[in-house]
Amino acid sequence: MDSLGPYAGIYWHSGCYGYIYPEEVRASRVVLVIGEIMSGITAENLIIDYPIFDSSSRSLKKTIIRAATGGRIANDSRGISVRAIDGISFSIEHGERVGLMGSNGAGKSTLLRALAGVYAPTYGSLLVNGSVASLLDLSLGMDGEFTGYENIFIRCVLMGIPRSVIKKHVDEIIEFSELGDYIKMPMRTYSSGMHLRLSFSVCTAFPADVVLMDEWLAVGDADFSKKAENRLMEFIKKSSILVLASHSAEQVNKICNRVIIMEHGSISKDG
């Protein structure tokens, strides 16, 4: 096991990477299991509430608009909260490509972030078997004051990749990004397209069991976009499970073999 630090939690083992959650995280009912177990996702009566802080000084009428949030509003002794995910249960097995559909505020993005380990369930349980690649925020952790080369290592560490593994892939990442000598310059000098190309190159360099996406990614100009789409399709092909949130029925029908439709934090249709 190649550990990244005394706080533990991140490791590389048997060709995959992921997080070992300490007891205090396990107590929150989110568990990521990495190992020889078949990849899969199971949610049982999953509920996620968002607390609205400092709400006592605001008018409920002005603060909460049901149609805008899409969630159910609760007002109890703990204060005001929005129920973003409302008691859903489902399982996703090896080989499934699942499209999440629904209107804005239906709970799609919240569910993706819960699967990525960002949000913990308020009630119920969520189990994810396998290494997870979250393509929800490609540039997470990258700093404009550091060079592109340095940011490759920063982003990879946040993804749970040991430094020894990063070094084996760094040349390939740079080559795919087509940044050339710009890789030695601070990222604040990059255009938005250059920034996205490097972020995408890093995030798709390490295959994972479970891939999470919020809308289909389109990266760079026409030439790079075609190359990026081929890389993304190959990245997904190597994965065991894909969960894609999208408003495009055409894209979902093209990529996915199962569709879950969400409405106000609940599953209205699954098939």
mmCIF file of N, CA and C in Angstrom, residues 136-209:
data_model
loop_
_atom_site.group_PDB
_atom_site.id
_atom_site.type_symbol
_atom_site.label_atom_id
_atom_site.label_comp_id
_atom_site.label_asym_id
_atom_site.label_seq_id
_atom_site.Cartn_x
_atom_site.Cartn_y
_atom_site.Cartn_z
ATOM 1 N N LEU A 136 -17.143 16.081 -12.038
ATOM 2 C CA LEU A 136 -18.097 17.145 -11.731
ATOM 3 C C LEU A 136 -17.423 18.513 -11.740
ATOM 4 N N ASP A 137 -16.180 18.586 -11.269
ATOM 5 C CA ASP A 137 -15.412 19.831 -11.255
ATOM 6 C C ASP A 137 -13.983 19.485 -11.636
ATOM 7 N N LEU A 138 -13.674 19.602 -12.912
ATOM 8 C CA LEU A 138 -12.391 19.131 -13.427
ATOM 9 C C LEU A 138 -11.203 19.873 -12.832
ATOM 10 N N SER A 139 -11.376 21.149 -12.516
ATOM 11 C CA SER A 139 -10.245 21.957 -12.064
ATOM 12 C C SER A 139 -10.183 22.115 -10.547
ATOM 13 N N LEU A 140 -10.900 21.279 -9.838
ATOM 14 C CA LEU A 140 -10.924 21.366 -8.378
ATOM 15 C C LEU A 140 -9.505 21.345 -7.802
ATOM 16 N N GLY A 141 -9.179 22.357 -6.994
ATOM 17 C CA GLY A 141 -7.887 22.405 -6.315
ATOM 18 C C GLY A 141 -6.771 23.061 -7.095
ATOM 19 N N MET A 142 -6.957 23.267 -8.389
ATOM 20 C CA MET A 142 -5.902 23.884 -9.191
ATOM 21 C C MET A 142 -5.752 25.360 -8.837
ATOM 22 N N ASP A 143 -4.500 25.832 -8.800
ATOM 23 C CA ASP A 143 -4.184 27.187 -8.352
ATOM 24 C C ASP A 143 -3.496 27.956 -9.481
ATOM 25 N N GLY A 144 -4.040 29.114 -9.798
ATOM 26 C CA GLY A 144 -3.508 29.911 -10.893
ATOM 27 C C GLY A 144 -2.086 30.390 -10.708
ATOM 28 N N GLU A 145 -1.605 30.428 -9.475
ATOM 29 C CA GLU A 145 -0.252 30.891 -9.213
ATOM 30 C C GLU A 145 0.800 29.812 -9.459
ATOM 31 N N PHE A 146 0.368 28.564 -9.555
ATOM 32 C CA PHE A 146 1.293 27.463 -9.819
ATOM 33 C C PHE A 146 1.326 27.140 -11.310
ATOM 34 N N THR A 147 2.402 26.529 -11.744
ATOM 35 C CA THR A 147 2.524 26.152 -13.149
ATOM 36 C C THR A 147 1.579 25.000 -13.476
ATOM 37 N N GLY A 148 1.382 24.793 -14.771
ATOM 38 C CA GLY A 148 0.558 23.666 -15.188
ATOM 39 C C GLY A 148 1.125 22.355 -14.689
ATOM 40 N N TYR A 149 2.452 22.235 -14.754
ATOM 41 C CA TYR A 149 3.124 21.007 -14.291
ATOM 42 C C TYR A 149 2.840 20.772 -12.810
ATOM 43 N N GLU A 150 2.968 21.808 -11.999
ATOM 44 C CA GLU A 150 2.719 21.669 -10.560
ATOM 45 C C GLU A 150 1.257 21.345 -10.285
ATOM 46 N N ASN A 151 0.365 21.921 -11.072
ATOM 47 C CA ASN A 151 -1.059 21.673 -10.866
ATOM 48 C C ASN A 151 -1.473 20.256 -11.239
ATOM 49 N N ILE A 152 -0.724 19.614 -12.112
ATOM 50 C CA ILE A 152 -0.993 18.203 -12.401
ATOM 51 C C ILE A 152 -0.863 17.388 -11.122
ATOM 52 N N PHE A 153 0.180 17.635 -10.371
ATOM 53 C CA PHE A 153 0.405 16.897 -9.125
ATOM 54 C C PHE A 153 -0.628 17.269 -8.065
ATOM 55 N N ILE A 154 -0.966 18.552 -7.985
ATOM 56 C CA ILE A 154 -1.969 18.985 -7.006
ATOM 57 C C ILE A 154 -3.304 18.304 -7.276
ATOM 58 N N ARG A 155 -3.738 18.338 -8.520
ATOM 59 C CA ARG A 155 -5.046 17.750 -8.874
ATOM 60 C C ARG A 155 -5.035 16.245 -8.666
ATOM 61 N N CYS A 156 -3.956 15.593 -9.029
ATOM 62 C CA CYS A 156 -3.876 14.143 -8.885
ATOM 63 C C CYS A 156 -3.898 13.719 -7.419
ATOM 64 N N VAL A 157 -3.204 14.466 -6.566
ATOM 65 C CA VAL A 157 -3.211 14.147 -5.136
ATOM 66 C C VAL A 157 -4.633 14.247 -4.583
ATOM 67 N N LEU A 158 -5.374 15.277 -5.013
ATOM 68 C CA LEU A 158 -6.755 15.423 -4.572
ATOM 69 C C LEU A 158 -7.640 14.290 -5.093
ATOM 70 N N MET A 159 -7.238 13.693 -6.200
ATOM 71 C CA MET A 159 -7.961 12.546 -6.737
ATOM 72 C C MET A 159 -7.579 11.248 -6.038
ATOM 73 N N GLY A 160 -6.556 11.305 -5.183
ATOM 74 C CA GLY A 160 -6.130 10.117 -4.455
ATOM 75 C C GLY A 160 -5.065 9.306 -5.152
ATOM 76 N N ILE A 161 -4.326 9.933 -6.073
ATOM 77 C CA ILE A 161 -3.285 9.224 -6.820
ATOM 78 C C ILE A 161 -1.944 9.419 -6.119
ATOM 79 N N PRO A 162 -1.237 8.351 -5.774
ATOM 80 C CA PRO A 162 0.089 8.480 -5.159
ATOM 81 C C PRO A 162 1.084 9.158 -6.109
ATOM 82 N N ARG A 163 2.042 9.855 -5.539
ATOM 83 C CA ARG A 163 3.023 10.596 -6.332
ATOM 84 C C ARG A 163 3.799 9.682 -7.278
ATOM 85 N N SER A 164 4.112 8.481 -6.821
ATOM 86 C CA SER A 164 4.866 7.547 -7.662
ATOM 87 C C SER A 164 4.088 7.175 -8.921
ATOM 88 N N VAL A 165 2.767 7.109 -8.813
ATOM 89 C CA VAL A 165 1.924 6.790 -9.966
ATOM 90 C C VAL A 165 1.778 8.009 -10.876
ATOM 91 N N ILE A 166 1.656 9.180 -10.279
ATOM 92 C CA ILE A 166 1.542 10.412 -11.065
ATOM 93 C C ILE A 166 2.742 10.571 -11.994
ATOM 94 N N LYS A 167 3.944 10.314 -11.447
ATOM 95 C CA LYS A 167 5.175 10.492 -12.226
ATOM 96 C C LYS A 167 5.183 9.616 -13.483
ATOM 97 N N LYS A 168 4.541 8.465 -13.409
ATOM 98 C CA LYS A 168 4.509 7.556 -14.558
ATOM 99 C C LYS A 168 3.584 8.062 -15.662
ATOM 100 N N HIS A 169 2.637 8.938 -15.306
ATOM 101 C CA HIS A 169 1.640 9.393 -16.269
ATOM 102 C C HIS A 169 1.793 10.856 -16.670
ATOM 103 N N VAL A 170 2.675 11.585 -15.998
ATOM 104 C CA VAL A 170 2.720 13.031 -16.204
ATOM 105 C C VAL A 170 3.085 13.407 -17.642
ATOM 106 N N ASP A 171 4.005 12.693 -18.271
ATOM 107 C CA ASP A 171 4.394 13.015 -19.648
ATOM 108 C C ASP A 171 3.219 12.808 -20.604
ATOM 109 N N GLU A 172 2.472 11.743 -20.399
ATOM 110 C CA GLU A 172 1.307 11.461 -21.249
ATOM 111 C C GLU A 172 0.238 12.535 -21.079
ATOM 112 N N ILE A 173 0.044 13.004 -19.852
ATOM 113 C CA ILE A 173 -0.938 14.057 -19.574
ATOM 114 C C ILE A 173 -0.552 15.342 -20.300
ATOM 115 N N ILE A 174 0.724 15.708 -20.221
ATOM 116 C CA ILE A 174 1.200 16.925 -20.873
ATOM 117 C C ILE A 174 1.065 16.818 -22.390
ATOM 118 N N GLU A 175 1.433 15.672 -22.917
ATOM 119 C CA GLU A 175 1.350 15.469 -24.371
ATOM 120 C C GLU A 175 -0.088 15.576 -24.852
ATOM 121 N N PHE A 176 -1.016 14.963 -24.132
ATOM 122 C CA PHE A 176 -2.411 14.992 -24.571
ATOM 123 C C PHE A 176 -2.988 16.407 -24.497
ATOM 124 N N SER A 177 -2.569 17.185 -23.505
ATOM 125 C CA SER A 177 -3.112 18.540 -23.330
ATOM 126 C C SER A 177 -2.662 19.500 -24.429
ATOM 127 N N GLU A 178 -1.566 19.167 -25.121
ATOM 128 C CA GLU A 178 -1.035 19.984 -26.213
ATOM 129 C C GLU A 178 -0.643 21.391 -25.749
ATOM 130 N N LEU A 179 -0.215 21.518 -24.496
ATOM 131 C CA LEU A 179 0.149 22.835 -23.971
ATOM 132 C C LEU A 179 1.589 23.232 -24.275
ATOM 133 N N GLY A 180 2.428 22.273 -24.630
ATOM 134 C CA GLY A 180 3.804 22.587 -24.962
ATOM 135 C C GLY A 180 4.534 23.282 -23.817
ATOM 136 N N ASP A 181 5.245 24.355 -24.130
ATOM 137 C CA ASP A 181 6.033 25.080 -23.117
ATOM 138 C C ASP A 181 5.161 25.817 -22.107
ATOM 139 N N TYR A 182 3.888 25.980 -22.425
ATOM 140 C CA TYR A 182 2.992 26.652 -21.471
ATOM 141 C C TYR A 182 2.849 25.857 -20.174
ATOM 142 N N ILE A 183 3.171 24.576 -20.220
ATOM 143 C CA ILE A 183 3.060 23.744 -19.024
ATOM 144 C C ILE A 183 3.971 24.254 -17.908
ATOM 145 N N LYS A 184 5.009 25.034 -18.286
ATOM 146 C CA LYS A 184 5.959 25.566 -17.306
ATOM 147 C C LYS A 184 5.542 26.939 -16.782
ATOM 148 N N MET A 185 4.421 27.454 -17.273
ATOM 149 C CA MET A 185 3.976 28.793 -16.891
ATOM 150 C C MET A 185 2.827 28.733 -15.892
ATOM 151 N N PRO A 186 2.634 29.785 -15.091
ATOM 152 C CA PRO A 186 1.513 29.810 -14.135
ATOM 153 C C PRO A 186 0.179 29.692 -14.873
ATOM 154 N N MET A 187 -0.775 28.999 -14.275
ATOM 155 C CA MET A 187 -2.049 28.779 -14.948
ATOM 156 C C MET A 187 -2.879 30.044 -15.081
ATOM 157 N N ARG A 188 -2.539 31.099 -14.334
ATOM 158 C CA ARG A 188 -3.251 32.376 -14.499
ATOM 159 C C ARG A 188 -2.985 32.987 -15.869
ATOM 160 N N THR A 189 -1.938 32.514 -16.556
ATOM 161 C CA THR A 189 -1.636 33.010 -17.903
ATOM 162 C C THR A 189 -2.382 32.225 -18.981
ATOM 163 N N TYR A 190 -3.089 31.174 -18.591
ATOM 164 C CA TYR A 190 -3.789 30.320 -19.557
ATOM 165 C C TYR A 190 -5.116 30.939 -19.978
ATOM 166 N N SER A 191 -5.532 30.639 -21.182
ATOM 167 C CA SER A 191 -6.896 30.936 -21.605
ATOM 168 C C SER A 191 -7.822 29.908 -20.953
ATOM 169 N N SER A 192 -9.112 30.165 -20.997
ATOM 170 C CA SER A 192 -10.064 29.216 -20.402
ATOM 171 C C SER A 192 -9.989 27.863 -21.103
ATOM 172 N N GLY A 193 -9.739 27.889 -22.422
ATOM 173 C CA GLY A 193 -9.628 26.642 -23.168
ATOM 174 C C GLY A 193 -8.414 25.827 -22.767
ATOM 175 N N MET A 194 -7.282 26.492 -22.565
ATOM 176 C CA MET A 194 -6.061 25.815 -22.125
ATOM 177 C C MET A 194 -6.249 25.223 -20.731
ATOM 178 N N HIS A 195 -6.898 25.992 -19.863
ATOM 179 C CA HIS A 195 -7.170 25.541 -18.498
ATOM 180 C C HIS A 195 -8.008 24.260 -18.525
ATOM 181 N N LEU A 196 -9.049 24.253 -19.362
ATOM 182 C CA LEU A 196 -9.944 23.100 -19.443
ATOM 183 C C LEU A 196 -9.241 21.896 -20.045
ATOM 184 N N ARG A 197 -8.388 22.125 -21.042
ATOM 185 C CA ARG A 197 -7.666 21.018 -21.675
ATOM 186 C C ARG A 197 -6.755 20.309 -20.683
ATOM 187 N N LEU A 198 -6.056 21.079 -19.853
ATOM 188 C CA LEU A 198 -5.175 20.455 -18.868
ATOM 189 C C LEU A 198 -5.993 19.710 -17.811
ATOM 190 N N SER A 199 -7.047 20.321 -17.319
ATOM 191 C CA SER A 199 -7.892 19.685 -16.311
ATOM 192 C C SER A 199 -8.472 18.372 -16.829
ATOM 193 N N PHE A 200 -8.966 18.401 -18.053
ATOM 194 C CA PHE A 200 -9.543 17.206 -18.664
ATOM 195 C C PHE A 200 -8.487 16.121 -18.838
ATOM 196 N N SER A 201 -7.300 16.509 -19.281
ATOM 197 C CA SER A 201 -6.220 15.544 -19.504
ATOM 198 C C SER A 201 -5.850 14.824 -18.216
ATOM 199 N N VAL A 202 -5.844 15.567 -17.101
ATOM 200 C CA VAL A 202 -5.513 14.968 -15.803
ATOM 201 C C VAL A 202 -6.610 14.014 -15.353
ATOM 202 N N CYS A 203 -7.847 14.474 -15.390
ATOM 203 C CA CYS A 203 -8.966 13.710 -14.817
ATOM 204 C C CYS A 203 -9.291 12.433 -15.583
ATOM 205 N N THR A 204 -8.897 12.365 -16.839
ATOM 206 C CA THR A 204 -9.199 11.171 -17.640
ATOM 207 C C THR A 204 -7.966 10.286 -17.847
ATOM 208 N N ALA A 205 -6.910 10.558 -17.103
ATOM 209 C CA ALA A 205 -5.667 9.782 -17.260
ATOM 210 C C ALA A 205 -5.668 8.506 -16.437
ATOM 211 N N PHE A 206 -6.579 8.402 -15.470
ATOM 212 C CA PHE A 206 -6.570 7.269 -14.547
ATOM 213 C C PHE A 206 -7.938 6.589 -14.545
ATOM 214 N N PRO A 207 -8.068 5.433 -15.180
ATOM 215 C CA PRO A 207 -9.351 4.726 -15.230
ATOM 216 C C PRO A 207 -9.889 4.425 -13.830
ATOM 217 N N ALA A 208 -11.203 4.408 -13.710
ATOM 218 C CA ALA A 208 -11.854 4.134 -12.431
ATOM 219 C C ALA A 208 -13.031 3.201 -12.642
ATOM 220 N N ASP A 209 -13.492 2.596 -11.557
ATOM 221 C CA ASP A 209 -14.637 1.682 -11.638
ATOM 222 C C ASP A 209 -15.937 2.433 -11.874
#
